[in-house]
Amino acid sequence: MRYLRGGNGGRFYGTTGLGREYLCSSRHRDPRHPDKSTWLQTIGEQDESEFYEASEDALWSADGIHWWTSKDSALELGTKRQKLAYFPKPTNRTDPAHGYPVTTYRNKDYTVPESIIQKWETGEDPHVDVRVAKKLRLKQI
Amino acid sequence: MITKRMVLEGDYVEAFLYFDFLWLFDNDGGVYAFDLETYVEKELNGSGSAARKLFARNDELVVLSGKAHASLQTPDLQALVASEAPITVPARDVLGYSIHVDAGTALKRPLDVRMYNGHAFVSVPGGLALFEAFGREDASAGRMGSTRHAIQTRAERVFDLGTPLQIQCRLGALSIACGGEGLHGAVGALDQGWWRPDLDQIADVSFCCEVARAGISSVPEAVGLELRSVVTADAPATSRKLRKDEGAEPVAIMKIDKDVDQEAGRQFEHIVMTASSPDATAEQTFLSTTSAYTLFSDGKMARTGLTAKNAFGDAKWDGIRLPSPEGDVIGMTTTAGKMIAETHEDVQLLDQKEWVRIYDEPVLRVRGYPNSKWYRHLVTVVGKGRVELIFLCDE
């Protein structure tokens, strides 16, 4: 997505096909806060915003929360080897989207919804293979 | 360490050795009970008897001090394990020597399987399904290899409150770890031949669990341990007839205490701090029936003994810092007294304080059978396009 402007919480990109702006939050790119979910330096802001746009285009969402992962969840996104991107539901309809890398492994707060795993594993060219779909359901990714 | 492999070709997602069969599950809900013993006796000319001991009847191996060294075995078995070439079973033979089980669609996308006391428990997205497992005497040979003559089995959905990440059964108790949907348990599996579990929530969060005579252990976060005691009684005499490859269990769990043993938890935390080197942090805990294994950031691992005289006693660290497996560990199991780790890249086995790779691709499932009489020296590995039975023994 195109860079729009800077702001207090980060930098804005946009807009998606549905007219939403995306905020690359500086909190999730600050190495001074290792307890936060932090994007790898190799994952640029442009990449991050495009993960969200791809998720929105593909309808990889449930209850307003968007998810993204690379083909067969092969790409590490976060500094703690997270391979899933999580985009929480914006509080207000006009708020920008934002997101961060997560793992579901040993983590009760994040579980990829079954409806999204089914979208990823089906079709002529599935986004994830049978093994990765199983590991996602077993919360091992 | 000596390994001998049997490679079964085909696309499966789960495998479990139980009764006379290697039970194979595909992603579409198909179940195939592969008759190992009949296959090796009919198809492996000259080495069938030795192969039978390796892959179907480990109780017939010569054992000294609990170990089945290769050098103790019969000449034909020694000759078989001396060859590194795997025994390959083509996909058509896998199906040809299998009894097909038609359980409808209830077993689609199986995630974990546990077979116990004549029952097959299958984790599927959102719940737990159950069907009645059979032995060779229950299924006529005429049905083998035939989809048209598949055994019709009604798979019942017995739990719908979460996706079981792990299923454990022992001592008449069933326990399922469902992550944020909690730890659930049921007792009474030994009371009758066929049993529908009445699952009760025991804990709010559980990522893995174990059932032991001392009680139920559970891991509620990356590093941590919860112990809950149980009430046991003599196992019903009638239930002992049902188990063939399962070790005889003299007692049955009658009740699971929902209250966590706080003192044991504090002891475990203290042990983890003691076992850690100054710059390292604890990263993960895994369980076996009697121990907890904690992996540290400095590549070390500590084993904590949990039970003494069939009760949760003082948790004890044996003082030994073992190496951790290389890579991101996502599961651990044991077989033949060895620890086995699954990572995102491979399967490794701890042999003489060194981790040795025994499968060099990502897998769908690795499973050991430490409590089985017939299969205690085997590991089943479900990989892409094949299932491997790996026999393990010392030289």
XYZ file of N, CA, C and O in Angstrom, chain B residues 51-159:
436
model
N 10.860 -60.228 11.418
C 10.138 -58.968 11.234
C 8.920 -58.895 12.143
O 8.555 -57.824 12.638
N 8.310 -60.056 12.389
C 7.165 -60.096 13.292
C 7.567 -59.606 14.681
O 6.856 -58.824 15.310
N 8.716 -60.064 15.164
C 9.156 -59.631 16.494
C 9.465 -58.132 16.521
O 9.210 -57.445 17.515
N 10.026 -57.634 15.414
C 10.398 -56.211 15.377
C 9.180 -55.303 15.315
O 9.122 -54.277 15.994
N 8.216 -55.676 14.470
C 7.146 -54.722 14.155
C 5.766 -55.099 14.696
O 4.855 -54.273 14.651
N 5.602 -56.335 15.162
C 4.269 -56.730 15.614
C 4.246 -57.303 17.024
O 3.225 -57.231 17.699
N 5.342 -57.914 17.485
C 5.324 -58.565 18.797
C 6.651 -58.339 19.526
O 7.469 -59.234 19.660
N 6.845 -57.128 20.016
C 8.076 -56.819 20.757
C 8.184 -57.635 22.045
O 9.277 -57.763 22.611
N 7.073 -58.203 22.512
C 7.133 -59.002 23.742
C 7.876 -60.313 23.518
O 8.211 -60.998 24.481
N 8.161 -60.652 22.240
C 8.903 -61.873 21.948
C 10.405 -61.633 21.793
O 11.163 -62.548 21.478
N 10.838 -60.397 21.980
C 12.274 -60.093 21.931
C 12.943 -60.599 23.205
O 12.304 -60.680 24.268
N 14.216 -60.926 23.096
C 14.979 -61.327 24.286
C 15.411 -60.055 25.008
O 16.012 -59.153 24.402
N 15.072 -59.976 26.263
C 15.320 -58.757 27.037
C 16.212 -59.085 28.230
O 16.021 -60.109 28.884
N 17.191 -58.230 28.472
C 18.059 -58.402 29.641
C 18.070 -57.078 30.403
O 18.376 -56.026 29.824
N 17.715 -57.130 31.652
C 17.627 -55.925 32.490
C 16.756 -54.856 31.817
O 17.098 -53.666 31.815
N 15.697 -55.290 31.206
C 14.749 -54.365 30.601
C 15.157 -53.849 29.232
O 14.429 -53.081 28.617
N 16.320 -54.272 28.734
C 16.775 -53.767 27.427
C 16.878 -54.908 26.419
O 17.372 -55.991 26.745
N 16.421 -54.622 25.202
C 16.446 -55.622 24.133
C 17.642 -55.341 23.226
O 17.507 -54.795 22.142
N 18.829 -55.680 23.670
C 20.017 -55.462 22.837
C 19.947 -56.346 21.593
O 19.536 -57.512 21.680
N 20.415 -55.819 20.473
C 20.387 -56.578 19.226
C 21.227 -57.846 19.355
O 20.871 -58.899 18.820
N 22.328 -57.753 20.096
C 23.240 -58.899 20.204
C 22.613 -60.078 20.957
O 23.116 -61.201 20.885
N 21.521 -59.838 21.673
C 20.859 -60.922 22.411
C 19.875 -61.701 21.547
O 19.395 -62.756 21.945
N 19.562 -61.174 20.385
C 18.438 -61.724 19.622
C 18.868 -62.905 18.749
O 20.054 -63.193 18.614
N 17.876 -63.561 18.152
C 18.130 -64.723 17.303
C 18.915 -64.307 16.053
O 18.840 -63.140 15.632
N 19.659 -65.243 15.425
C 20.484 -64.879 14.250
C 19.676 -64.240 13.117
O 20.155 -63.297 12.474
N 18.451 -64.742 12.873
C 17.674 -64.161 11.766
C 17.288 -62.713 12.071
O 17.284 -61.853 11.188
N 17.022 -62.428 13.331
C 16.679 -61.046 13.692
C 17.918 -60.154 13.605
O 17.864 -59.024 13.114
N 19.056 -60.682 14.059
C 20.291 -59.899 13.966
C 20.622 -59.588 12.505
O 21.074 -58.485 12.186
N 20.390 -60.568 11.636
C 20.675 -60.346 10.205
C 19.739 -59.287 9.638
O 20.148 -58.434 8.828
N 18.499 -59.310 10.088
C 17.523 -58.334 9.568
C 17.891 -56.914 9.990
O 17.870 -55.988 9.168
N 18.256 -56.722 11.245
C 18.572 -55.355 11.694
C 19.945 -54.907 11.202
O 20.240 -53.707 11.196
N 20.785 -55.845 10.778
C 22.107 -55.466 10.268
C 21.991 -54.728 8.934
O 22.881 -53.957 8.559
N 20.925 -54.972 8.216
C 20.712 -54.290 6.935
C 19.994 -52.965 7.170
O 18.968 -52.910 7.846
N 20.568 -51.903 6.598
C 19.955 -50.580 6.786
C 18.769 -50.360 5.859
O 18.017 -49.399 6.037
N 18.621 -51.208 4.867
C 17.533 -51.010 3.895
C 16.181 -51.147 4.583
O 15.954 -52.107 5.324
N 15.298 -50.201 4.368
C 13.974 -50.317 4.985
C 13.128 -51.377 4.294
O 13.387 -51.741 3.146
N 12.144 -51.876 5.015
C 11.135 -52.743 4.407
C 10.044 -51.808 3.892
O 9.435 -51.081 4.665
N 9.851 -51.807 2.575
C 8.873 -50.890 2.000
C 7.587 -51.630 1.672
O 7.613 -52.687 1.026
N 6.492 -51.079 2.126
C 5.176 -51.654 1.840
C 4.488 -50.726 0.834
O 4.144 -49.590 1.172
N 4.314 -51.178 -0.406
C 3.666 -50.318 -1.408
C 2.233 -49.957 -0.992
O 1.587 -50.713 -0.253
N 1.767 -48.829 -1.509
C 0.442 -48.331 -1.117
C -0.647 -49.379 -1.359
O -1.571 -49.537 -0.544
N -0.527 -50.146 -2.467
C -1.577 -51.152 -2.750
C -1.578 -52.254 -1.694
O -2.625 -52.794 -1.339
N -0.397 -52.598 -1.156
C -0.345 -53.620 -0.101
C -0.852 -53.071 1.229
O -1.430 -53.817 2.034
N -0.605 -51.786 1.464
C -1.125 -51.180 2.699
C -2.648 -51.336 2.721
O -3.236 -51.777 3.708
N -3.267 -51.006 1.596
C -4.729 -51.136 1.527
C -5.149 -52.602 1.454
O -6.144 -53.008 2.052
N -4.373 -53.409 0.736
C -4.723 -54.820 0.555
C -4.682 -55.616 1.851
O -5.405 -56.600 2.000
N -3.821 -55.227 2.761
C -3.717 -55.933 4.045
C -4.405 -55.157 5.168
O -4.100 -55.359 6.333
N -5.306 -54.263 4.778
C -6.024 -53.481 5.793
C -7.502 -53.813 5.784
O -8.089 -54.082 4.731
N -8.076 -53.759 6.952
C -9.527 -53.805 7.064
C -10.001 -52.352 7.021
O -9.508 -51.513 7.787
N -10.866 -52.074 6.085
C -11.344 -50.701 5.934
C -12.471 -50.456 6.938
O -13.338 -51.293 7.111
N -12.416 -49.300 7.546
C -13.430 -48.946 8.545
C -14.214 -47.753 8.009
O -13.622 -46.727 7.654
N -15.507 -47.920 7.921
C -16.356 -46.819 7.460
C -17.014 -46.182 8.678
O -17.915 -46.748 9.282
N -16.512 -45.014 9.027
C -17.052 -44.317 10.207
C -17.773 -43.042 9.803
O -17.968 -42.144 10.624
N -18.127 -42.949 8.524
C -18.819 -41.740 8.053
C -17.876 -40.556 8.033
O -16.673 -40.708 7.797
N -18.405 -39.384 8.279
C -17.575 -38.174 8.191
C -17.150 -37.651 9.563
O -16.492 -36.630 9.656
N -17.497 -38.376 10.614
C -17.221 -37.865 11.967
C -15.737 -37.762 12.270
O -15.342 -37.049 13.186
N -14.914 -38.502 11.500
C -13.483 -38.517 11.797
C -12.677 -37.685 10.801
O -11.464 -37.832 10.696
N -13.346 -36.795 10.075
C -12.646 -35.962 9.098
C -11.669 -35.030 9.804
O -11.970 -34.497 10.863
N -10.505 -34.852 9.232
C -9.423 -34.007 9.766
C -9.007 -34.446 11.177
O -9.039 -33.646 12.120
N -8.601 -35.686 11.346
C -8.183 -36.132 12.688
C -6.900 -35.430 13.122
O -5.984 -35.238 12.329
N -6.862 -35.055 14.396
C -5.735 -34.282 14.917
C -4.889 -35.063 15.904
O -3.684 -34.853 16.011
N -5.527 -35.921 16.687
C -4.802 -36.788 17.610
C -5.653 -38.040 17.802
O -6.885 -37.979 17.659
N -5.004 -39.138 18.096
C -5.708 -40.407 18.266
C -5.154 -41.088 19.510
O -3.950 -41.040 19.772
N -6.013 -41.731 20.252
C -5.567 -42.553 21.374
C -6.472 -43.769 21.418
O -7.698 -43.626 21.439
N -5.895 -44.951 21.393
C -6.702 -46.169 21.444
C -6.435 -46.843 22.772
O -5.278 -47.021 23.178
N -7.507 -47.207 23.434
C -7.367 -47.679 24.804
C -8.575 -48.512 25.209
O -9.715 -48.076 25.018
N -8.294 -49.690 25.712
C -9.333 -50.538 26.281
C -10.530 -50.743 25.337
O -11.687 -50.643 25.735
N -10.186 -50.988 24.086
C -11.221 -51.253 23.096
C -11.877 -50.019 22.508
O -12.816 -50.132 21.728
N -11.381 -48.846 22.864
C -11.952 -47.598 22.363
C -10.931 -46.854 21.498
O -9.738 -46.899 21.777
N -11.420 -46.157 20.498
C -10.569 -45.266 19.708
C -11.083 -43.842 19.908
O -12.214 -43.531 19.542
N -10.274 -43.012 20.535
C -10.627 -41.607 20.750
C -9.928 -40.789 19.666
O -8.718 -40.920 19.472
N -10.665 -39.940 18.993
C -10.100 -39.173 17.889
C -10.437 -37.698 18.085
O -11.612 -37.319 18.157
N -9.394 -36.896 18.170
C -9.590 -35.445 18.227
C -9.858 -34.931 16.821
O -9.141 -35.267 15.880
N -10.907 -34.147 16.692
C -11.249 -33.516 15.402
C -11.522 -32.042 15.689
O -11.702 -31.664 16.850
N -11.518 -31.182 14.665
C -11.738 -29.761 14.946
C -13.017 -29.535 15.760
O -14.094 -29.954 15.350
N -12.857 -28.954 16.929
C -14.004 -28.607 17.755
C -14.483 -29.664 18.712
O -15.403 -29.411 19.492
N -13.896 -30.869 18.691
C -14.420 -31.878 19.599
C -13.686 -33.197 19.585
O -12.605 -33.334 19.006
N -14.328 -34.177 20.232
C -13.748 -35.511 20.367
C -14.753 -36.541 19.870
O -15.927 -36.499 20.252
N -14.273 -37.442 19.015
C -15.127 -38.519 18.519
C -14.597 -39.852 19.064
O -13.441 -39.948 19.484
N -15.448 -40.855 19.025
C -15.131 -42.129 19.650
C -15.733 -43.253 18.818
O -16.853 -43.136 18.331
N -14.950 -44.312 18.581
C -15.545 -45.514 17.987
C -14.943 -46.747 18.635
O -13.924 -46.668 19.325
N -15.584 -47.869 18.400
C -15.157 -49.104 19.043
C -14.076 -49.759 18.198
O -14.286 -50.046 17.012
N -12.901 -49.980 18.817
C -11.812 -50.634 18.098
C -12.008 -52.143 18.152
O -12.611 -52.649 19.089
N -11.485 -52.840 17.143
C -11.659 -54.288 17.103
C -10.306 -54.973 16.962
O -9.335 -54.378 16.523
N -10.265 -56.232 17.347
C -9.084 -57.039 17.150
C -9.289 -57.983 15.974
O -10.357 -57.985 15.361
N -8.262 -58.778 15.669
C -8.356 -59.640 14.489
C -9.516 -60.628 14.588
O -10.178 -60.944 13.611
N -9.776 -61.100 15.805
C -10.834 -62.106 15.953
C -12.227 -61.522 15.702
O -13.174 -62.265 15.456
N -12.331 -60.199 15.758
C -13.635 -59.571 15.528
C -13.880 -59.279 14.050
O -14.965 -58.872 13.666
N -12.852 -59.426 13.226
C -12.988 -59.039 11.821
C -12.517 -60.179 10.940
O -11.350 -60.544 10.959
N -13.407 -60.750 10.177
C -13.033 -61.906 9.362
C -12.050 -61.492 8.280
O -12.093 -60.379 7.769
N -11.150 -62.402 7.918
C -10.112 -62.099 6.933
C -10.713 -61.731 5.578
O -10.099 -61.022 4.790
N -11.932 -62.203 5.309
C -12.563 -61.914 4.030
C -12.787 -60.440 3.785
O -12.940 -60.007 2.645
N -12.780 -59.665 4.812
C -13.034 -58.240 4.647
C -11.756 -57.459 4.304
O -11.816 -56.304 3.934
N -10.618 -58.114 4.467
C -9.375 -57.391 4.281
C -9.217 -56.892 2.842
O -9.508 -57.613 1.899
N -8.788 -55.669 2.683
C -8.510 -55.110 1.375
C -9.738 -54.702 0.593
O -9.643 -54.365 -0.576
N -10.871 -54.730 1.198
C -12.091 -54.462 0.456
C -12.829 -53.242 0.997
O -13.249 -53.228 2.148
N -12.970 -52.245 0.158
C -13.755 -51.080 0.561
C -15.235 -51.441 0.622
O -15.969 -50.970 1.481
N -15.650 -52.341 -0.300
C -17.064 -52.722 -0.337
C -17.472 -53.445 0.936
O -18.616 -53.386 1.360
N -16.512 -54.159 1.533
C -16.824 -54.898 2.751
C -16.205 -54.237 3.978
O -15.716 -54.915 4.878
N -16.196 -52.943 3.972
C -15.666 -52.202 5.119
C -16.524 -52.479 6.352
O -17.724 -52.717 6.238
N -15.867 -52.445 7.492
C -16.617 -52.593 8.738
C -17.304 -51.262 9.037
O -16.669 -50.208 9.060
N -18.583 -51.335 9.211
C -19.346 -50.125 9.506
C -19.223 -49.842 11.003
O -19.584 -50.677 11.822
N -18.697 -48.700 11.312
C -18.530 -48.321 12.718
C -19.162 -46.962 12.941
O -18.907 -46.021 12.188
N -19.961 -46.909 13.957
C -20.589 -45.630 14.280
C -19.610 -44.836 15.146
O -19.251 -45.257 16.239
N -19.130 -43.698 14.603
C -18.260 -42.833 15.394
C -19.133 -41.794 16.082
O -19.842 -41.038 15.425
N -19.102 -41.814 17.387
C -19.931 -40.877 18.160
C -19.125 -39.646 18.521
O -17.961 -39.754 18.882
N -19.765 -38.514 18.439
C -19.137 -37.288 18.948
C -19.472 -37.225 20.436
O -20.648 -37.226 20.820
N -18.447 -37.201 21.294
C -18.703 -37.277 22.732
C -18.298 -36.002 23.471
O -18.448 -35.915 24.687
N -17.770 -35.017 22.736
C -17.317 -33.786 23.391
C -17.280 -32.694 22.338
O -16.809 -32.914 21.224
